XYZ file of C-alpha atoms in Angstrom:
664
model
C 119.891 164.643 -120.095
C 122.142 164.228 -117.043
C 121.373 166.890 -115.526
C 117.714 166.260 -116.036
C 118.158 162.950 -114.682
C 119.906 164.678 -111.533
C 117.039 167.336 -111.125
C 114.469 164.570 -110.703
C 116.082 162.271 -108.298
C 117.354 165.266 -106.454
C 113.311 166.533 -106.291
C 112.222 163.212 -105.217
C 114.469 162.701 -102.412
C 113.794 166.142 -101.093
C 109.687 165.149 -101.357
C 109.871 161.777 -99.943
C 112.358 163.487 -97.408
C 109.606 165.836 -96.015
C 106.930 162.433 -96.079
C 109.066 161.288 -94.166
C 109.652 164.048 -91.952
C 105.244 164.613 -91.859
C 105.452 160.549 -90.596
C 108.058 160.643 -88.330
C 106.298 163.965 -86.698
C 102.913 162.293 -86.639
C 104.364 158.948 -85.039
C 106.058 161.075 -82.549
C 103.196 162.749 -81.468
C 101.106 159.965 -81.160
C 100.494 160.399 -77.282
C 100.358 164.370 -77.622
C 96.840 166.069 -76.283
C 95.666 167.764 -78.749
C 97.975 167.124 -81.994
C 96.235 166.475 -85.062
C 97.262 164.213 -87.839
C 99.368 166.144 -90.632
C 99.422 165.085 -94.394
C 101.966 166.341 -97.185
C 100.737 166.097 -100.438
C 103.414 166.463 -103.251
C 102.259 168.259 -106.846
C 104.414 167.384 -110.424
C 106.638 169.682 -111.475
C 104.765 171.771 -113.975
C 107.822 173.618 -115.496
C 110.122 170.198 -115.834
C 110.336 166.832 -114.752
C 110.339 165.753 -111.010
C 108.724 166.634 -108.071
C 106.602 170.211 -107.827
C 105.637 172.175 -104.405
C 104.275 170.554 -101.565
C 102.143 171.362 -99.067
C 101.402 169.963 -95.180
C 98.452 170.155 -93.495
C 95.964 169.055 -90.610
C 93.796 166.191 -91.454
C 90.994 167.893 -89.878
C 87.139 167.892 -90.015
C 85.862 171.228 -88.477
C 82.138 170.310 -87.890
C 83.347 166.903 -85.900
C 85.719 169.118 -83.919
C 82.997 171.817 -83.493
C 80.921 168.983 -82.290
C 83.190 167.521 -80.030
C 83.806 171.034 -78.104
C 80.335 171.226 -77.665
C 79.909 167.893 -76.393
C 82.686 168.761 -73.867
C 81.266 171.509 -72.343
C 77.899 169.722 -72.087
C 79.695 166.894 -70.396
C 81.841 169.659 -67.536
C 78.383 171.183 -67.095
C 76.535 168.043 -65.839
C 79.828 166.499 -64.224
C 80.294 169.709 -62.324
C 77.017 170.177 -61.024
C 76.709 166.635 -60.253
C 79.806 166.317 -58.233
C 78.561 168.842 -55.813
C 75.416 168.056 -55.907
C 75.892 164.189 -54.974
C 78.235 165.095 -52.499
C 75.431 166.903 -50.573
C 72.848 164.498 -51.271
C 75.728 161.273 -49.892
C 76.124 163.317 -46.671
C 72.317 163.996 -46.078
C 71.559 160.619 -46.601
C 74.272 159.440 -44.461
C 72.397 158.126 -41.279
C 75.238 159.491 -39.071
C 74.228 163.235 -40.796
C 70.273 162.269 -41.322
C 67.909 165.238 -39.736
C 65.240 162.499 -39.233
C 67.476 160.015 -37.609
C 68.246 163.006 -34.829
C 64.266 163.721 -34.770
C 62.875 160.130 -34.262
C 65.987 159.709 -31.115
C 64.677 162.996 -30.164
C 60.488 161.972 -30.083
C 61.886 158.613 -28.612
C 63.244 160.182 -26.039
C 60.131 161.572 -24.990
C 58.497 158.318 -24.780
C 61.225 157.115 -22.369
C 60.593 160.361 -20.443
C 56.936 160.109 -20.421
C 56.976 156.228 -18.636
C 58.431 157.888 -15.494
C 58.044 161.821 -16.022
C 58.990 162.434 -12.110
C 62.272 161.014 -12.324
C 65.698 162.488 -13.448
C 66.771 159.816 -15.610
C 64.301 160.173 -18.711
C 64.394 163.715 -18.474
C 68.414 163.629 -18.374
C 68.310 161.651 -21.739
C 65.518 164.060 -23.178
C 68.099 167.309 -22.358
C 70.436 165.408 -24.224
C 68.505 164.653 -27.552
C 67.433 168.277 -27.369
C 71.273 169.407 -27.765
C 71.733 167.136 -30.002
C 68.985 167.652 -32.514
C 70.018 171.253 -32.091
C 73.713 170.196 -33.015
C 72.868 168.155 -35.885
C 70.851 170.986 -37.471
C 73.391 173.732 -36.811
C 75.684 170.981 -38.181
C 73.842 170.687 -41.802
C 73.303 174.341 -42.155
C 76.892 175.017 -41.833
C 77.952 172.096 -44.186
C 75.631 173.680 -46.445
C 77.568 176.964 -46.037
C 80.789 175.122 -46.589
C 79.583 173.954 -49.354
C 78.694 176.957 -51.024
C 81.712 178.741 -49.808
C 83.581 175.683 -51.915
C 81.942 176.344 -54.833
C 82.466 180.206 -54.767
C 86.148 179.330 -54.521
C 86.049 176.925 -57.278
C 84.280 179.369 -59.357
C 86.974 181.932 -58.669
C 89.314 179.458 -59.855
C 87.694 178.422 -62.962
C 87.252 182.304 -63.940
C 91.484 182.348 -63.505
C 91.982 179.351 -65.677
C 89.615 180.768 -68.139
C 91.516 184.296 -68.392
C 94.551 182.563 -68.862
C 93.488 180.470 -71.559
C 91.544 183.265 -73.314
C 95.116 184.945 -73.140
C 96.646 182.051 -74.624
C 94.457 181.633 -77.314
C 94.793 185.224 -78.133
C 98.571 184.898 -78.323
C 98.800 181.969 -80.398
C 96.241 183.580 -82.702
C 98.986 186.467 -83.167
C 101.573 183.710 -83.454
C 99.597 182.245 -86.492
C 99.164 185.255 -88.483
C 102.723 185.843 -88.490
C 103.899 182.658 -89.185
C 105.213 181.794 -92.977
C 102.424 179.331 -94.543
C 103.217 176.344 -96.485
C 105.985 175.683 -93.970
C 107.278 172.384 -92.626
C 104.366 171.770 -90.030
C 105.593 174.317 -86.991
C 102.739 176.705 -87.728
C 100.509 173.647 -87.905
C 101.495 172.662 -84.205
C 100.628 176.554 -83.062
C 97.165 175.508 -84.787
C 97.057 172.638 -82.703
C 98.024 174.252 -79.967
C 95.854 176.642 -79.963
C 92.898 174.679 -80.625
C 93.937 172.151 -77.888
C 93.659 175.578 -75.668
C 90.022 176.246 -76.947
C 88.840 172.355 -76.041
C 89.989 173.160 -72.678
C 88.184 176.544 -72.595
C 85.234 174.482 -74.043
C 85.402 172.142 -70.842
C 84.820 175.416 -68.906
C 82.159 177.299 -70.618
C 79.641 176.738 -73.503
C 81.646 178.553 -76.657
C 81.321 178.920 -80.460
C 84.521 179.431 -82.949
C 84.493 181.451 -85.608
C 87.801 180.865 -88.187
C 89.388 183.566 -89.979
C 90.972 183.660 -93.347
C 94.478 184.572 -91.371
C 94.219 181.329 -89.797
C 93.158 183.070 -86.302
C 90.035 181.770 -84.394
C 87.395 184.015 -83.097
C 85.817 182.493 -79.899
C 82.408 183.613 -78.688
C 79.841 182.340 -75.722
C 77.272 180.112 -76.916
C 75.134 183.226 -76.362
C 77.042 185.570 -78.495
C 79.428 187.483 -76.250
C 82.806 187.577 -77.787
C 85.801 186.266 -75.530
C 88.835 186.333 -78.234
C 88.528 188.873 -80.966
C 90.783 189.775 -83.991
C 92.934 191.997 -81.959
C 92.525 190.875 -78.297
C 91.112 188.644 -75.897
C 88.387 189.461 -73.457
C 88.382 189.189 -69.596
C 86.126 187.402 -66.872
C 85.441 188.933 -63.230
C 83.784 187.588 -60.326
C 81.281 189.989 -58.724
C 80.142 190.723 -55.413
C 76.244 189.156 -55.321
C 73.836 192.198 -54.330
C 72.350 192.238 -52.447
C 73.499 189.025 -51.473
C 77.054 188.902 -51.328
C 77.574 184.985 -51.234
C 75.593 184.698 -54.707
C 78.639 185.966 -56.886
C 78.190 187.068 -60.803
C 80.262 187.257 -63.672
C 81.377 190.306 -65.419
C 82.990 189.998 -69.221
C 85.514 193.010 -69.409
C 86.323 193.989 -73.198
C 88.601 197.090 -73.552
C 87.199 199.614 -71.451
C 83.484 197.828 -71.697
C 82.255 196.038 -69.062
C 79.010 194.296 -68.920
C 77.117 191.245 -66.208
C 76.837 187.734 -67.656
C 73.854 185.797 -67.334
C 75.375 182.922 -64.683
C 72.419 180.505 -65.821
C 73.683 180.540 -69.766
C 77.796 180.178 -69.228
C 77.637 176.441 -69.579
C 80.681 173.958 -69.064
C 82.345 173.424 -65.970
C 81.788 177.221 -64.491
C 77.850 176.784 -65.545
C 77.641 173.803 -63.563
C 78.946 175.219 -60.424
C 76.572 177.890 -60.262
C 73.814 175.456 -61.222
C 74.816 173.503 -58.115
C 74.914 176.516 -56.057
C 71.313 177.633 -56.947
C 70.073 174.574 -55.892
C 71.839 174.738 -52.663
C 70.167 177.575 -51.603
C 66.572 176.632 -51.434
C 67.582 173.195 -50.060
C 69.236 175.414 -47.175
C 65.919 177.201 -46.851
C 63.833 174.013 -46.337
C 66.064 172.941 -43.278
C 65.814 176.138 -42.082
C 62.368 175.952 -42.154
C 62.092 172.608 -40.697
C 63.994 173.835 -37.571
C 61.875 176.681 -37.073
C 58.817 174.845 -37.611
C 59.741 172.126 -35.049
C 61.302 174.323 -32.599
C 57.879 176.717 -32.535
C 55.873 173.687 -32.250
C 57.434 172.020 -29.031
C 58.032 175.619 -27.638
C 54.089 176.212 -27.799
C 53.369 173.172 -26.426
C 55.522 173.255 -23.663
C 53.909 176.390 -22.654
C 50.822 174.693 -22.291
C 52.076 172.173 -19.671
C 53.322 172.190 -15.970
C 57.004 171.860 -15.048
C 58.093 170.207 -12.494
C 58.239 173.368 -10.054
C 54.587 173.758 -10.257
C 55.375 176.469 -13.050
C 54.060 176.741 -16.320
C 56.245 175.407 -19.179
C 58.835 177.562 -21.294
C 60.374 177.607 -24.577
C 62.710 175.033 -25.398
C 64.059 176.498 -28.253
C 65.141 180.231 -29.130
C 64.325 181.112 -32.367
C 66.708 182.958 -34.563
C 65.961 186.076 -36.003
C 68.210 187.796 -39.331
C 68.915 190.716 -40.903
C 67.856 192.451 -44.161
C 70.508 192.426 -46.918
C 70.169 196.141 -48.281
C 70.450 196.530 -52.049
C 74.056 198.275 -52.537
C 72.161 201.022 -54.937
C 70.115 202.087 -51.672
C 70.551 205.644 -50.772
C 68.299 205.647 -47.686
C 69.343 203.788 -44.422
C 66.310 201.236 -44.009
C 66.994 198.212 -42.032
C 64.641 195.391 -41.727
C 64.854 192.625 -38.751
C 63.159 189.666 -39.334
C 61.818 187.281 -36.451
C 59.414 184.584 -36.436
C 55.965 185.067 -34.552
C 55.654 182.192 -32.225
C 52.694 180.103 -32.969
C 53.076 180.405 -36.464
C 55.804 178.457 -37.075
C 53.694 176.046 -39.078
C 53.137 179.282 -41.594
C 56.832 179.651 -42.359
C 57.580 179.154 -46.054
C 61.414 178.504 -47.406
C 61.163 181.492 -49.625
C 63.027 184.731 -49.497
C 61.331 188.329 -49.399
C 62.168 191.584 -51.083
C 60.789 194.668 -49.221
C 60.735 197.471 -51.867
C 60.353 201.052 -50.647
C 58.263 203.231 -53.075
C 58.303 206.259 -50.793
C 60.141 207.035 -47.499
C 57.068 205.549 -45.876
C 55.780 203.133 -48.005
C 56.676 199.964 -48.860
C 55.716 196.774 -50.529
C 56.540 193.338 -50.140
C 57.001 190.454 -52.745
C 57.826 186.634 -52.328
C 60.895 185.325 -53.925
C 60.433 181.906 -55.832
C 63.519 181.591 -57.688
C 63.898 183.867 -60.554
C 60.079 184.851 -60.255
C 58.631 187.352 -57.582
C 54.877 187.372 -56.227
C 53.395 190.315 -54.791
C 52.317 189.738 -51.384
C 51.273 192.777 -49.161
C 52.188 196.468 -49.008
C 52.442 198.650 -45.961
C 53.837 201.810 -44.140
C 55.466 203.084 -41.585
C 55.024 204.336 -38.811
C 54.134 201.661 -37.196
C 57.740 200.448 -38.018
C 56.559 196.581 -36.856
C 54.531 194.619 -39.455
C 53.485 191.027 -39.176
C 53.336 188.401 -42.051
C 50.951 185.627 -40.168
C 50.148 184.093 -43.175
C 54.350 183.557 -43.347
C 55.080 183.459 -39.745
C 57.182 186.044 -39.357
C 57.518 189.361 -38.324
C 59.347 192.790 -39.515
C 60.694 195.644 -37.531
C 61.650 198.419 -39.804
C 64.202 200.740 -38.875
C 66.463 203.402 -40.230
C 65.676 206.229 -42.813
C 64.147 204.921 -46.488
C 64.448 206.274 -49.377
C 62.379 205.774 -52.518
C 63.572 203.154 -54.335
C 65.382 201.409 -51.792
C 64.866 197.602 -51.518
C 66.558 194.924 -48.851
C 66.208 190.804 -49.518
C 64.818 188.771 -46.486
C 66.173 185.500 -45.679
C 63.947 184.193 -42.665
C 65.091 180.536 -43.131
C 68.111 180.695 -44.915
C 70.606 180.303 -41.684
C 67.690 179.636 -39.279
C 69.025 176.348 -38.648
C 72.711 177.199 -38.102
C 71.227 179.707 -35.829
C 68.587 177.647 -33.478
C 69.678 177.506 -29.882
C 68.532 175.821 -26.605
C 66.618 177.769 -24.493
C 65.888 175.278 -21.735
C 68.461 174.953 -18.676
C 67.394 172.437 -16.759
C 65.540 169.175 -16.662
C 62.891 170.226 -14.597
C 61.521 172.787 -17.006
C 60.042 170.281 -19.217
C 56.494 170.549 -18.829
C 55.419 167.269 -19.154
C 52.516 167.434 -16.940
C 49.022 169.309 -17.734
C 48.573 173.183 -15.909
C 44.857 172.047 -14.981
C 42.948 169.187 -13.663
C 39.943 167.947 -12.584
C 38.714 165.368 -9.645
C 35.322 164.051 -9.093
C 33.675 164.954 -5.100
C 33.909 161.696 -3.142
C 29.970 162.135 -2.395
C 28.888 161.540 -6.094
C 26.217 159.223 -6.571
C 26.872 159.114 -10.359
C 29.720 157.512 -12.045
C 30.984 160.031 -13.918
C 34.580 160.954 -14.417
C 35.840 164.353 -15.322
C 39.022 164.492 -18.118
C 41.134 167.240 -19.505
C 39.653 167.687 -22.861
C 42.736 170.078 -24.080
C 44.943 172.504 -23.130
C 44.770 175.187 -25.839
C 46.756 178.891 -24.514
C 48.343 179.545 -21.344
C 49.172 183.538 -22.716
C 46.755 186.196 -23.569
C 42.999 185.588 -23.033
C 43.794 182.531 -20.954
C 42.764 181.966 -17.454
C 45.441 179.844 -16.607
C 48.239 182.341 -14.786
C 51.723 181.206 -13.594
C 50.785 179.272 -10.648
C 47.264 179.343 -10.020
C 43.584 179.868 -11.857
C 41.891 182.923 -12.273
C 39.911 183.872 -9.990
C 37.114 184.358 -12.723
C 37.946 180.399 -14.467
C 35.735 177.804 -14.282
C 36.419 175.884 -11.136
C 33.439 173.623 -10.127
C 30.849 171.756 -12.109
C 27.193 170.636 -10.189
C 24.572 168.556 -11.660
C 21.195 169.760 -11.364
C 17.983 168.124 -11.059
C 17.943 167.744 -14.637
C 21.064 166.587 -14.987
C 22.090 169.704 -16.793
C 25.993 170.947 -15.838
C 26.288 174.026 -14.117
C 29.427 175.982 -14.294
C 30.489 177.724 -11.149
C 33.859 180.552 -10.829
C 36.726 180.233 -7.901
C 33.858 182.775 -6.428
C 31.158 180.799 -6.534
C 29.653 182.617 -9.388
C 27.223 180.637 -12.203
C 28.972 181.140 -15.406
C 26.694 179.050 -17.242
C 25.284 175.895 -18.315
C 25.994 172.934 -20.574
C 22.630 171.198 -21.605
C 22.085 167.465 -20.310
C 21.771 167.032 -24.284
C 26.017 167.302 -24.457
C 26.496 164.228 -22.208
C 29.410 166.369 -20.618
C 31.505 166.646 -23.423
C 33.683 169.699 -24.221
C 32.257 171.469 -21.386
C 33.028 174.747 -21.514
C 32.560 175.063 -25.199
C 29.158 173.970 -24.935
C 28.752 176.369 -21.640
C 25.786 178.781 -22.568
C 23.933 181.761 -20.531
C 20.946 179.919 -18.828
C 18.861 183.641 -19.813
C 19.913 184.375 -23.282
C 21.325 180.980 -24.387
C 23.991 182.856 -25.808
C 27.660 180.805 -25.743
C 29.633 182.006 -22.327
C 33.122 181.788 -24.285
C 33.228 182.670 -27.794
C 36.554 180.819 -28.664
C 37.452 178.306 -25.404
C 40.790 178.129 -27.172
C 41.680 181.169 -26.184
C 39.389 181.785 -23.196
C 39.526 180.045 -21.007
C 42.129 178.012 -23.017
C 41.406 175.037 -21.856
C 38.294 172.496 -21.668
C 37.226 169.501 -19.746
C 34.675 166.587 -20.445
C 32.696 164.584 -18.223
C 32.008 160.682 -19.248
C 29.969 158.047 -17.290
C 26.252 158.307 -15.821
C 25.583 161.543 -13.665
C 23.010 162.275 -10.762
C 21.678 165.235 -9.154
C 24.021 167.289 -6.834
C 27.108 165.451 -8.280
C 30.042 167.769 -7.972
C 33.371 168.182 -9.700
C 36.161 170.507 -9.057
C 38.567 172.019 -11.825
C 42.269 173.513 -10.517
C 45.614 174.707 -11.050
C 47.484 171.136 -11.020
C 50.272 171.093 -7.942
C 51.904 168.499 -7.427
C 50.897 166.936 -10.729
C 54.774 164.669 -10.778
C 53.435 161.659 -12.101
C 51.297 163.407 -15.159
C 52.374 162.816 -18.652
C 49.448 164.770 -20.419
C 51.342 167.420 -21.811
C 54.588 164.893 -22.204
C 52.246 162.771 -24.470
C 51.031 165.773 -26.792
C 54.522 167.002 -27.022
C 55.279 163.490 -28.197
C 52.355 163.533 -30.489
C 53.599 166.499 -32.504
C 56.087 164.031 -34.354
C 53.078 162.900 -36.507
C 51.404 166.143 -36.479
C 50.965 167.958 -39.702
C 53.183 171.258 -38.846
C 55.351 172.142 -41.593
C 54.384 174.476 -44.612
C 54.685 172.525 -48.198
C 56.677 175.474 -49.976
C 54.520 178.422 -50.351
C 51.291 176.341 -51.251
C 47.889 177.481 -49.730
C 46.141 174.897 -50.472
C 43.735 172.833 -48.018
C 46.375 170.047 -48.014
C 49.491 172.153 -47.717
C 50.951 170.879 -44.289
C 53.499 167.984 -43.452
C 54.936 166.200 -40.678
C 58.843 167.289 -39.894
C 59.774 163.740 -41.443
C 57.579 164.253 -44.318
C 59.356 167.434 -44.904
C 62.719 166.393 -44.546
C 61.912 163.085 -46.396
C 60.223 165.635 -49.446
C 63.473 168.058 -49.172
C 65.951 164.785 -49.404
C 63.658 163.656 -52.681
C 63.366 166.471 -54.371
C 67.508 166.784 -53.934
C 67.957 163.081 -55.121
C 66.032 163.851 -57.983
C 67.926 166.826 -59.219
C 71.224 164.451 -58.960
C 69.897 161.376 -60.487
C 68.628 163.609 -63.644
C 72.037 165.328 -63.706
C 73.522 161.359 -63.429
C 71.370 160.787 -66.446
C 72.028 163.442 -68.731
C 75.823 163.345 -67.420
C 75.949 159.599 -68.675
C 74.282 160.671 -72.070
C 76.258 163.412 -72.345
C 79.180 161.474 -71.875
C 77.946 159.193 -74.502
C 77.661 161.690 -76.981
C 81.089 163.001 -76.175
C 82.840 159.365 -77.044
C 80.576 159.159 -80.308
C 81.539 162.799 -81.293
C 85.708 161.883 -80.712
C 85.601 159.170 -82.508
C 84.135 160.732 -85.227
C 87.029 163.359 -84.691
C 89.670 160.545 -84.139
C 88.935 158.683 -87.111
C 89.892 161.568 -89.378
C 92.191 163.586 -87.129
C 93.780 160.993 -84.869
C 97.210 159.207 -86.098
C 96.804 155.450 -86.324
C 100.433 153.663 -85.509
C 99.684 151.377 -88.181
C 98.952 153.469 -90.874
C 101.590 155.808 -89.962
C 104.276 152.702 -89.882
C 103.081 151.238 -93.423
C 103.947 154.842 -95.125
C 107.139 155.261 -93.210
C 108.271 151.970 -94.870
C 106.435 153.194 -98.342
C 108.447 156.193 -98.031
C 111.603 154.929 -97.215
C 111.723 152.589 -100.091
C 110.720 155.601 -102.298
C 113.721 157.643 -100.991
C 116.167 154.834 -101.717
C 114.523 154.739 -105.392
C 114.910 158.816 -105.377
C 118.327 158.116 -104.229
C 119.584 155.681 -106.715
C 118.643 158.190 -109.582
C 121.049 160.287 -108.182
C 123.196 157.831 -108.168
C 122.752 157.019 -111.984
C 122.748 160.330 -113.226
C 126.332 160.441 -111.406
C 127.460 157.187 -113.071
C 126.336 158.594 -116.500
C 128.167 161.907 -116.171
C 131.084 160.260 -114.987
C 130.999 158.007 -117.952
C 130.505 161.454 -120.505
C 133.567 162.696 -118.193
C 135.857 159.880 -119.240
C 134.690 159.876 -123.050
C 135.814 163.084 -123.183
C 138.840 162.535 -122.306
């Protein structure tokens, strides 16, 4: 009987000791990241009296654990994208970096210069603002480039961490498989370490897990690709973008097999980085589009004015060119240079384009809108020069293309960064009108001749670099019927504008007196300008039209340059609707509004995901987390049970000693 009593006491001591070990382990790991509360179950001895087997297990609800991992992926994805784009939003919204502020200062400088067009003070301030505006465009574009490089660097770092985690999970899987079952809890600690690695992996990618009977865990992407297998782990690699090397991709390698991954579906922090980078590309295109539209409009208007040296104005800005990016799989040597067509800046869209060669001489052009492509037009070489007037760009094709070759065109991607100042002197601002009209001092009427508009000083115009062409309208005479007779520089009658026109837009209304046909079919091309006469006129009154020499105090074209601030000159995306243009300020505000909406949506999603993660984490911890109060109570209870079991052993020893004494 004493041996039975001793066996009962010994089994009790050992059992309570194991309970104390488990409780102590829980308490000591209360602040250990990834630790799961353990519990030891005791079973009665089926062969005799006392405590039999014991089993230590983790207190875990696998469903709440998986839900927590999924929520962790969501929070990481939204947080990663939000962090990147919010910094861009804050940078561009800052008044020190705002393009709207720079453009406002630029146009304000025109107002100052127009007040005193013949002085150097206002013109010098204007020159300074031109340089500041270009610098602001360049800085904003360069900052977006830097951020894309930073994101690419973060992607590289994330991929290295992911590969380390995949290897670590696989190694722990193998240790768990080899570890003895029903041990003192060390195997459970290995499982905790592996699950913590899986949790960290879920921060970087959206994953799914499949537990195995041998204790190991398979890990897959949410899209199904295997990451951790039964006998090994996959590895991720960052691939060079094709054809844009900066748009890096992902490659999954398992053994000798490799396949590309969709960057839009990896989820987690890595997916958030790709999402942010995807948003930055179109934003940079829009900034480039804005810079081209503004620069081209200013160049065109300045060319319609007169400089201080009595010469026609030229370009204020130099528009950049870009080179098409060839596909890495091209077999030919085709190259495409892209330039902006002067005067078509308002047609430029923020799109990329793709040129596909269907043969060595034929090609097709597609507009790229995100992941979709739209056919624009086709062409053939020769000729080697091809214009897309509807998009304001010109393609110059060189090399020897092969069927199947393609190139990506990004006309506006680096346009803002590559924009430069063309003007070299304050005298080169063409603030005056190139032509002027005067009334004869012998006129009987009160009529005044004013410039109705200067539209063209290039091809087709009758305004030369320093004089009017001999065939240009240069004199207006009023006949007996008060009709307006217009003569050229040689005194030849060009045509007559009927008295009913009241002198408005004379050249547009000029007709052949015999046939009645219009003299100028397109006055905005030829002669490139027009005049109006207001007030009453009398027979034999005359007015002269001439090149505006010495028009130093004239700010006619300066006012036109300043008025561009409120003109609709920036295309709304690739829209071809009637109302598809907006002002410079509206264009930048639209880009900022779109970015702000994206950032706001990400912040809302992040907040919701964080709330969901808190909920799922609390649910998980309610069962798997260590409660210090509960463990402290268990510690006292198990200590008492241990002491009581020890008393059984003491009693058994006393009985045994008594029996020995009786035997003597």
